[in-house]
Coordinates of C-alpha atoms in Angstrom, one line a residue:
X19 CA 9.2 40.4 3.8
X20 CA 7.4 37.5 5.7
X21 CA 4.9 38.7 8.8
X22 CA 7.5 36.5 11.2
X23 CA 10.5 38.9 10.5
X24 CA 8.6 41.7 12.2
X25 CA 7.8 39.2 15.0
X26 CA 9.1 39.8 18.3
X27 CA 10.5 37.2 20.6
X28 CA 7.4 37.0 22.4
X29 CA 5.3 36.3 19.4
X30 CA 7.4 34.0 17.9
X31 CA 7.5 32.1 21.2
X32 CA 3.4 32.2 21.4
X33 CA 3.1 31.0 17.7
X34 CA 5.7 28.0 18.2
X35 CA 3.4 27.1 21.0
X36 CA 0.4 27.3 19.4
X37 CA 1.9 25.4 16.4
X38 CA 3.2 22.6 18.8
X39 CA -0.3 22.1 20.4
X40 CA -1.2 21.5 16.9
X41 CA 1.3 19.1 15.6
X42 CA 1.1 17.2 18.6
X43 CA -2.9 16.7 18.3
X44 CA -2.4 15.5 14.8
X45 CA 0.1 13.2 15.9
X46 CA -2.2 11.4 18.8
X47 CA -4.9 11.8 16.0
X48 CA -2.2 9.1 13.5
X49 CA -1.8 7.0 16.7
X50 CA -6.0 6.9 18.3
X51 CA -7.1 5.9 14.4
X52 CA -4.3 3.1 13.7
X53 CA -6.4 -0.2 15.3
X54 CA -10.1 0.8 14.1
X55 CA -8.2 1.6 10.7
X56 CA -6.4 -1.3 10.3
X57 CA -9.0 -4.1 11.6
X58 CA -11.5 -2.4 8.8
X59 CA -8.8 -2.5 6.4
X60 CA -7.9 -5.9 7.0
X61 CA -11.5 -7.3 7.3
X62 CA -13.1 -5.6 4.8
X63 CA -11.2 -3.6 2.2
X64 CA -8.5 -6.2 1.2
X65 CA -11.5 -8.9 0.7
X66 CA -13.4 -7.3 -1.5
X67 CA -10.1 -5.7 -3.5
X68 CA -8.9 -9.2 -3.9
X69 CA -12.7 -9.9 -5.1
X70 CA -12.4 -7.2 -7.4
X71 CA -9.0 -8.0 -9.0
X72 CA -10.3 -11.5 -9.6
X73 CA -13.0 -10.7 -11.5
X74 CA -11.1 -7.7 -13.1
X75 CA -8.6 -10.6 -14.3
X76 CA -11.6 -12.9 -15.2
X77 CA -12.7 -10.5 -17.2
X78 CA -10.0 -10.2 -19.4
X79 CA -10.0 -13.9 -20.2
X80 CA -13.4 -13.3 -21.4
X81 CA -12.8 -10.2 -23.3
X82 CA -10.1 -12.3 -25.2
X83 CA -12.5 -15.2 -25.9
X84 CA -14.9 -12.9 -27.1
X85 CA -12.2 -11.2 -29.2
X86 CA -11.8 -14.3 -31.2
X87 CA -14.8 -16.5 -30.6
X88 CA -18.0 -14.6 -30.0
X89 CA -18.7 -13.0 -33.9
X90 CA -18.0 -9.5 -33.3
X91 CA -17.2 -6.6 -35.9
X92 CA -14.3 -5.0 -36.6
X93 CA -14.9 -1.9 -34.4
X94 CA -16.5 -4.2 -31.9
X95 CA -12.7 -6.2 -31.7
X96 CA -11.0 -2.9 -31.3
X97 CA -12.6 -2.1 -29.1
X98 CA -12.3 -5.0 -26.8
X99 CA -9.0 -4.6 -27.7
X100 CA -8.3 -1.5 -25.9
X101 CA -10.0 -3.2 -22.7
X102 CA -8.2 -6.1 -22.4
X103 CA -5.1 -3.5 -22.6
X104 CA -6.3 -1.1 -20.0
X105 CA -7.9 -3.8 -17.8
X106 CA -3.9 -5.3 -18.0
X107 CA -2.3 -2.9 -17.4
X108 CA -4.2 -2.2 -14.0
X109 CA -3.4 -5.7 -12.9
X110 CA -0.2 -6.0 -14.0
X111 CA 0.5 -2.6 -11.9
X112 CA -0.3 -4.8 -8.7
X113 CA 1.9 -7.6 -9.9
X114 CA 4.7 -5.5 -10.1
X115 CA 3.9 -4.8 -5.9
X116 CA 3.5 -8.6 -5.4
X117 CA -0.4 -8.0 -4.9
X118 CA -2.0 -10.0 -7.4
X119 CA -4.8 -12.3 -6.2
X120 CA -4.2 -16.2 -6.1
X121 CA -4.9 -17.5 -9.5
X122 CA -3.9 -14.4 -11.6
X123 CA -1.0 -15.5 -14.1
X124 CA 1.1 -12.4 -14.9
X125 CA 3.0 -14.0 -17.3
X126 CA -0.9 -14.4 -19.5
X127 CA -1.5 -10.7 -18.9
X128 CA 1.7 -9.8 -20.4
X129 CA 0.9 -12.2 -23.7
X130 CA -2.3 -10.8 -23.8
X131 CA -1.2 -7.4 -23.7
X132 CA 1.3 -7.3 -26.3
X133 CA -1.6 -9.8 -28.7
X134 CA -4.0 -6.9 -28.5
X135 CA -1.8 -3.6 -27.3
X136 CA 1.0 -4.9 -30.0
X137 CA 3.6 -4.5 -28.5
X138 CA 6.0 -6.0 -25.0
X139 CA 4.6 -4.5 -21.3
X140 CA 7.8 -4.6 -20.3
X141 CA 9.9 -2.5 -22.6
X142 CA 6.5 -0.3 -23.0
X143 CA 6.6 0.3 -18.9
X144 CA 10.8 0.9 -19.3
X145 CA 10.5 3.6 -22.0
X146 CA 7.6 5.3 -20.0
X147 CA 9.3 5.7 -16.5
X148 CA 12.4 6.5 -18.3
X149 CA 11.1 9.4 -20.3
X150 CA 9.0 10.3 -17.3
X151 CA 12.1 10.7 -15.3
X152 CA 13.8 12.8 -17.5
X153 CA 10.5 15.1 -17.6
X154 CA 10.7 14.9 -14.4
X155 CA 14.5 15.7 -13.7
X156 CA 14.0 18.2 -16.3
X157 CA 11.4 20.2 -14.4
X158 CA 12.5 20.4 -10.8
X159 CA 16.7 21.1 -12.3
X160 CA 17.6 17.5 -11.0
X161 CA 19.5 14.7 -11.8
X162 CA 17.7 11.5 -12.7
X163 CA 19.6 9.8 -10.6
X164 CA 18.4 12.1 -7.6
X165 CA 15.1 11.0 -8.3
X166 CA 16.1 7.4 -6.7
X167 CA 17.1 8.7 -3.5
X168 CA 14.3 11.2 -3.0
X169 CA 11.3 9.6 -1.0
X170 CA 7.6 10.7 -2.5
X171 CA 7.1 13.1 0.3
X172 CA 10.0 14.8 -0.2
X173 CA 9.3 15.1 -4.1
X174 CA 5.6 16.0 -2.8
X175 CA 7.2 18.6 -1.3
X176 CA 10.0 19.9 -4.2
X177 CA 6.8 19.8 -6.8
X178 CA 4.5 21.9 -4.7
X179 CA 7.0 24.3 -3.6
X180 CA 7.7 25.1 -7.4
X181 CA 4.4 24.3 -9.2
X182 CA 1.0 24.9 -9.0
X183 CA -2.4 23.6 -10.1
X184 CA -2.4 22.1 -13.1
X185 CA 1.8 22.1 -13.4
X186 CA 2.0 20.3 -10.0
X187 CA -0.5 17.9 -10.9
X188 CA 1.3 17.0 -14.4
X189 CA 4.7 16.4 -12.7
X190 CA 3.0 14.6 -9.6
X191 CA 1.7 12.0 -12.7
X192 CA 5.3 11.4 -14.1
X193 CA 6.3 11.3 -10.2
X194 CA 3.8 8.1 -9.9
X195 CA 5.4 6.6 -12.6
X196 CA 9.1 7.2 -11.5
X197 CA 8.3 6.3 -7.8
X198 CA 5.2 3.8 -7.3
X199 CA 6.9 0.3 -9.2
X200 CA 10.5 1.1 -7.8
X201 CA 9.8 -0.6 -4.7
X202 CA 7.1 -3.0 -3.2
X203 CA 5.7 -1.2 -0.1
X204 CA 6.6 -3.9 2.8
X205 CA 10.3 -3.0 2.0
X206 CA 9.6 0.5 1.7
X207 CA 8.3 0.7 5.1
X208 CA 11.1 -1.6 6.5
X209 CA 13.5 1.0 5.1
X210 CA 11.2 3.9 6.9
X211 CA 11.3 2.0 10.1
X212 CA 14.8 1.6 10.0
X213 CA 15.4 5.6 8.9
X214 CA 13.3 6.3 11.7
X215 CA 15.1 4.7 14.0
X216 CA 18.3 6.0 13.3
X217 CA 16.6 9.5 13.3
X218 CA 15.5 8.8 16.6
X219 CA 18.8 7.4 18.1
X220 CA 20.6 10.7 16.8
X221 CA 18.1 12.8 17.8
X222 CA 19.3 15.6 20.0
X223 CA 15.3 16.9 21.2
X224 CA 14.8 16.3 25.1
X225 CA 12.6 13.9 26.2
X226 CA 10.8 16.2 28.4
X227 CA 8.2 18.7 26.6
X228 CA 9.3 23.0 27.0
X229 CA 6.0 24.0 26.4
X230 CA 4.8 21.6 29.1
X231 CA 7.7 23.0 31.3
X232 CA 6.3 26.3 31.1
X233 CA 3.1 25.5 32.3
X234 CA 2.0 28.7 30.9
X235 CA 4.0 31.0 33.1
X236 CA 5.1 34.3 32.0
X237 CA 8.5 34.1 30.3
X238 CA 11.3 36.7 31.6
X239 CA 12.5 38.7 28.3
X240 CA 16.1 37.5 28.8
X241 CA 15.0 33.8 28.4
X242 CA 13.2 34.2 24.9
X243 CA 15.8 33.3 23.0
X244 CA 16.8 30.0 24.8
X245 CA 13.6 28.8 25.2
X246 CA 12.6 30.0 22.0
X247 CA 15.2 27.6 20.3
X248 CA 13.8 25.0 22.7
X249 CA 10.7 25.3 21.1
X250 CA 12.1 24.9 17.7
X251 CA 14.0 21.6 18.3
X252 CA 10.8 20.1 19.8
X253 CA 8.8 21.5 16.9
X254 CA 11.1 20.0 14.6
X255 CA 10.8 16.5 16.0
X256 CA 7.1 16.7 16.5
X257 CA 6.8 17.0 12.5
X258 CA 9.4 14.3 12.4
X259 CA 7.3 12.2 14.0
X260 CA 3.8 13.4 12.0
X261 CA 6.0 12.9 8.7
X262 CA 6.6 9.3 9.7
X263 CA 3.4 8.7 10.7
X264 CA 1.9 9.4 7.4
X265 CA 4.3 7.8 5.6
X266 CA 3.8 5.0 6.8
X267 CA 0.4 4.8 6.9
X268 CA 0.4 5.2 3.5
X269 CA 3.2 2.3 2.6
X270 CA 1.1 0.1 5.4
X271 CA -2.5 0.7 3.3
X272 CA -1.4 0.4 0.0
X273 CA -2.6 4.4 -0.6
X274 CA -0.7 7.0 -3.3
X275 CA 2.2 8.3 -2.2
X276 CA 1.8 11.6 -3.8
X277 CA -1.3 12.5 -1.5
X278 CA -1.9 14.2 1.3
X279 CA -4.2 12.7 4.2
X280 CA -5.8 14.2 7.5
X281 CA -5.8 11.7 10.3
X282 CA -9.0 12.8 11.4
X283 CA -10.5 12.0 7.5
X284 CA -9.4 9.0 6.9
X285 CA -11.7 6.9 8.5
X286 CA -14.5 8.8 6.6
X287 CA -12.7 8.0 3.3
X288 CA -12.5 4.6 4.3
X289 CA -15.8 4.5 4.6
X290 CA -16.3 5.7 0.9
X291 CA -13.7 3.6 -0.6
X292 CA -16.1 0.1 0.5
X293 CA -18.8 1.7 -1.1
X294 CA -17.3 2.5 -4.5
X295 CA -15.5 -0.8 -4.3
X296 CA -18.8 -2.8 -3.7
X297 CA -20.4 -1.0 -6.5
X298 CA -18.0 -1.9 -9.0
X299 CA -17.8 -5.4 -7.9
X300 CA -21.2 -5.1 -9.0
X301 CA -20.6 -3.7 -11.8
X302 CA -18.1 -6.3 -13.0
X303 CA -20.0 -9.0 -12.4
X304 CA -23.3 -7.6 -14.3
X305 CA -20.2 -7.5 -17.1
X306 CA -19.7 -10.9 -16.7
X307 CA -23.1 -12.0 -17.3
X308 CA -23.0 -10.2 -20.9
X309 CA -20.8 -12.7 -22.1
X310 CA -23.1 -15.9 -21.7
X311 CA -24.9 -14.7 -25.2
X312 CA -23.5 -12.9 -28.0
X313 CA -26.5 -10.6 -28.5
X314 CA -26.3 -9.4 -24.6
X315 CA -22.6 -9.1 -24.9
X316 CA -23.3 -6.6 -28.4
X317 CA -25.4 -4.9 -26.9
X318 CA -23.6 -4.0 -23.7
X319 CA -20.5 -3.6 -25.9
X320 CA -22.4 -1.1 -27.7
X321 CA -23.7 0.8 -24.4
X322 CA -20.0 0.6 -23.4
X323 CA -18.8 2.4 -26.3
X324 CA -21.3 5.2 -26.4
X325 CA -20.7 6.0 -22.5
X326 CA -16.4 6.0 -23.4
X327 CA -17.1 8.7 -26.2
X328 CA -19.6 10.7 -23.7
X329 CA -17.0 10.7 -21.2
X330 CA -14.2 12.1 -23.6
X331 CA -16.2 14.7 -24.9
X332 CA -16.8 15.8 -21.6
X333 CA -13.3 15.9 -21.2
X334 CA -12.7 17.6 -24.4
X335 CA -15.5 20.2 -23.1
X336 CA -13.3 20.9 -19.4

């Protein structure tokens, strides 16, 4: 049995206010972080992503010149191959979410995938999110056609309460592919907004706050249960609103569904994602250097290679 069926009224009543306090910090944490959030994000972030896809896309172009233009060998053209595919796919991910930079032609990435991939993006992207729905369906005892209707959080939710580790993580994989290109996000958070407020206008929680009623008063024994149940509705909305509010920030900032952020990390993570972007743009654009001379571009081809096969024995190794 659970420690709260031995609870008495009284506890249960202390813990429901202890656990409001909480929610309700969290909440004003969502709402204190939006503006400082948002003007970074809008400033800064989406800049230098749209500077990264750009060059991610220019890259491609050059990886396909190379392919056919720049003298390479065999193993060399495979393996440029396989980045013109992966680098593809990644962009063609955004196009499906109406985020490609100006100047990116989806319909080239698709005819450059299927020249070096061998086969169409399209069909390849149906017969993966249809398999990885029925994996999916499979593992949680639900109907594909559940898996529509269930928002990420609440398939969050149905994953972690039945899997763990390693299993969670597998299914929250097949869960990105079901759930991530099935809607672009501005819709998706119009449709929250909208649930929300039809939540809200059905919504039987008082306006005024019972814990704040109490004002820390001693409660008679006789009144436990009432305001006990009080405190329930009222907790019930406050994780309402948290639920909402993290939704939404993650439809609003473009950030996985499937994970779980802390309101009072976020900024710090932020913070982290400018750096890593800023380093790859640098990156990227040391990789587009390579390709002014055939030697430079052999030799970072070769560097390339032997980093790929350090990585996956390290994988291999874990």
């Amino acid at each position: 049995m659970s420690k709260e069926s031995f609870e008495s009224q009284r506890e249960l009543c202390e813990r429901l206010q202890e656990r409001l306090a909480s929610e309700r910090a969290r909440l004003a944490q969502w709402q204190s972080i939006e503006a400082d959030y948002q003007r970074k994000y809008t400033e800064t972030l989406r800049p230098l992503e749209e500077k990264l896809n750009q060059l991610r896309y220019k890259l491609v172009l050059c990886f396909d010149h190379a392919y056919k233009e720049m003298g390479l060998s065999k193993a060399e053209r495979e393996f440029v191959s396989e980045l013109v595919t992966e680098f593809s796919e990644e962009l063609l991910v955004l196009a499906t979410k109406s985020d490609l930079p100006a100047g990116c032609d989806t319909a080239r990435l698709k005819t450059l995938y299927k020249k070096h991939r061998g086969s169409d993006y399209d069909a390849n992207l149906a017969e993966l999110t249809e398999s990885a729905g029925q994996e999916l369906a499979d593992a949680l005892d639900l109907e594909v056609a559940d898996l529509a209707s269930t928002s990420p959080m609440q398939l969050l939710q149905i994953i972690q309460d039945q899997y763990e580790d390693e299993d969670a993580e597998e299914l929250l994989e097949y869960a990105r592919v079901v759930k991530i290109p099935a809607v672009t996000n501005p819709v998706a958070w119009q449709a929250l907004q909208e649930a929300e407020r039809q939540r809200l206008a059905q919504s039987t929680a008082n306006e005024a706050s019972m814990s704040d009623l109490l004002g820390g008063r001693d409660i008679p024994d006789d009144q436990l249960d009432s305001v006990n149940a009080s405190l329930v509705l009222e907790l019930d909305e406050v994780l309402s609103k948290v639920q909402f509010a993290e939704e939404g920030f993650k439809l609003r900032y473009e950030l996985d569904p499937f994970a779980t952020f802390e309101p009072d990390a976020v900024m710090g993570e932020l913070d982290d994602d400018l750096k890593d972007i800023q380093e790859y743009i640098q990156e990227l654009e040391h990789e587009v250097m390579q390709f002014s001379d055939e030697s430079l571009l052999k030799s970072w081809l070769k560097a390339m290679r032997r980093e790929v096969a350090a990585m996956e024995r390290r994988e291999d190794r874990s």
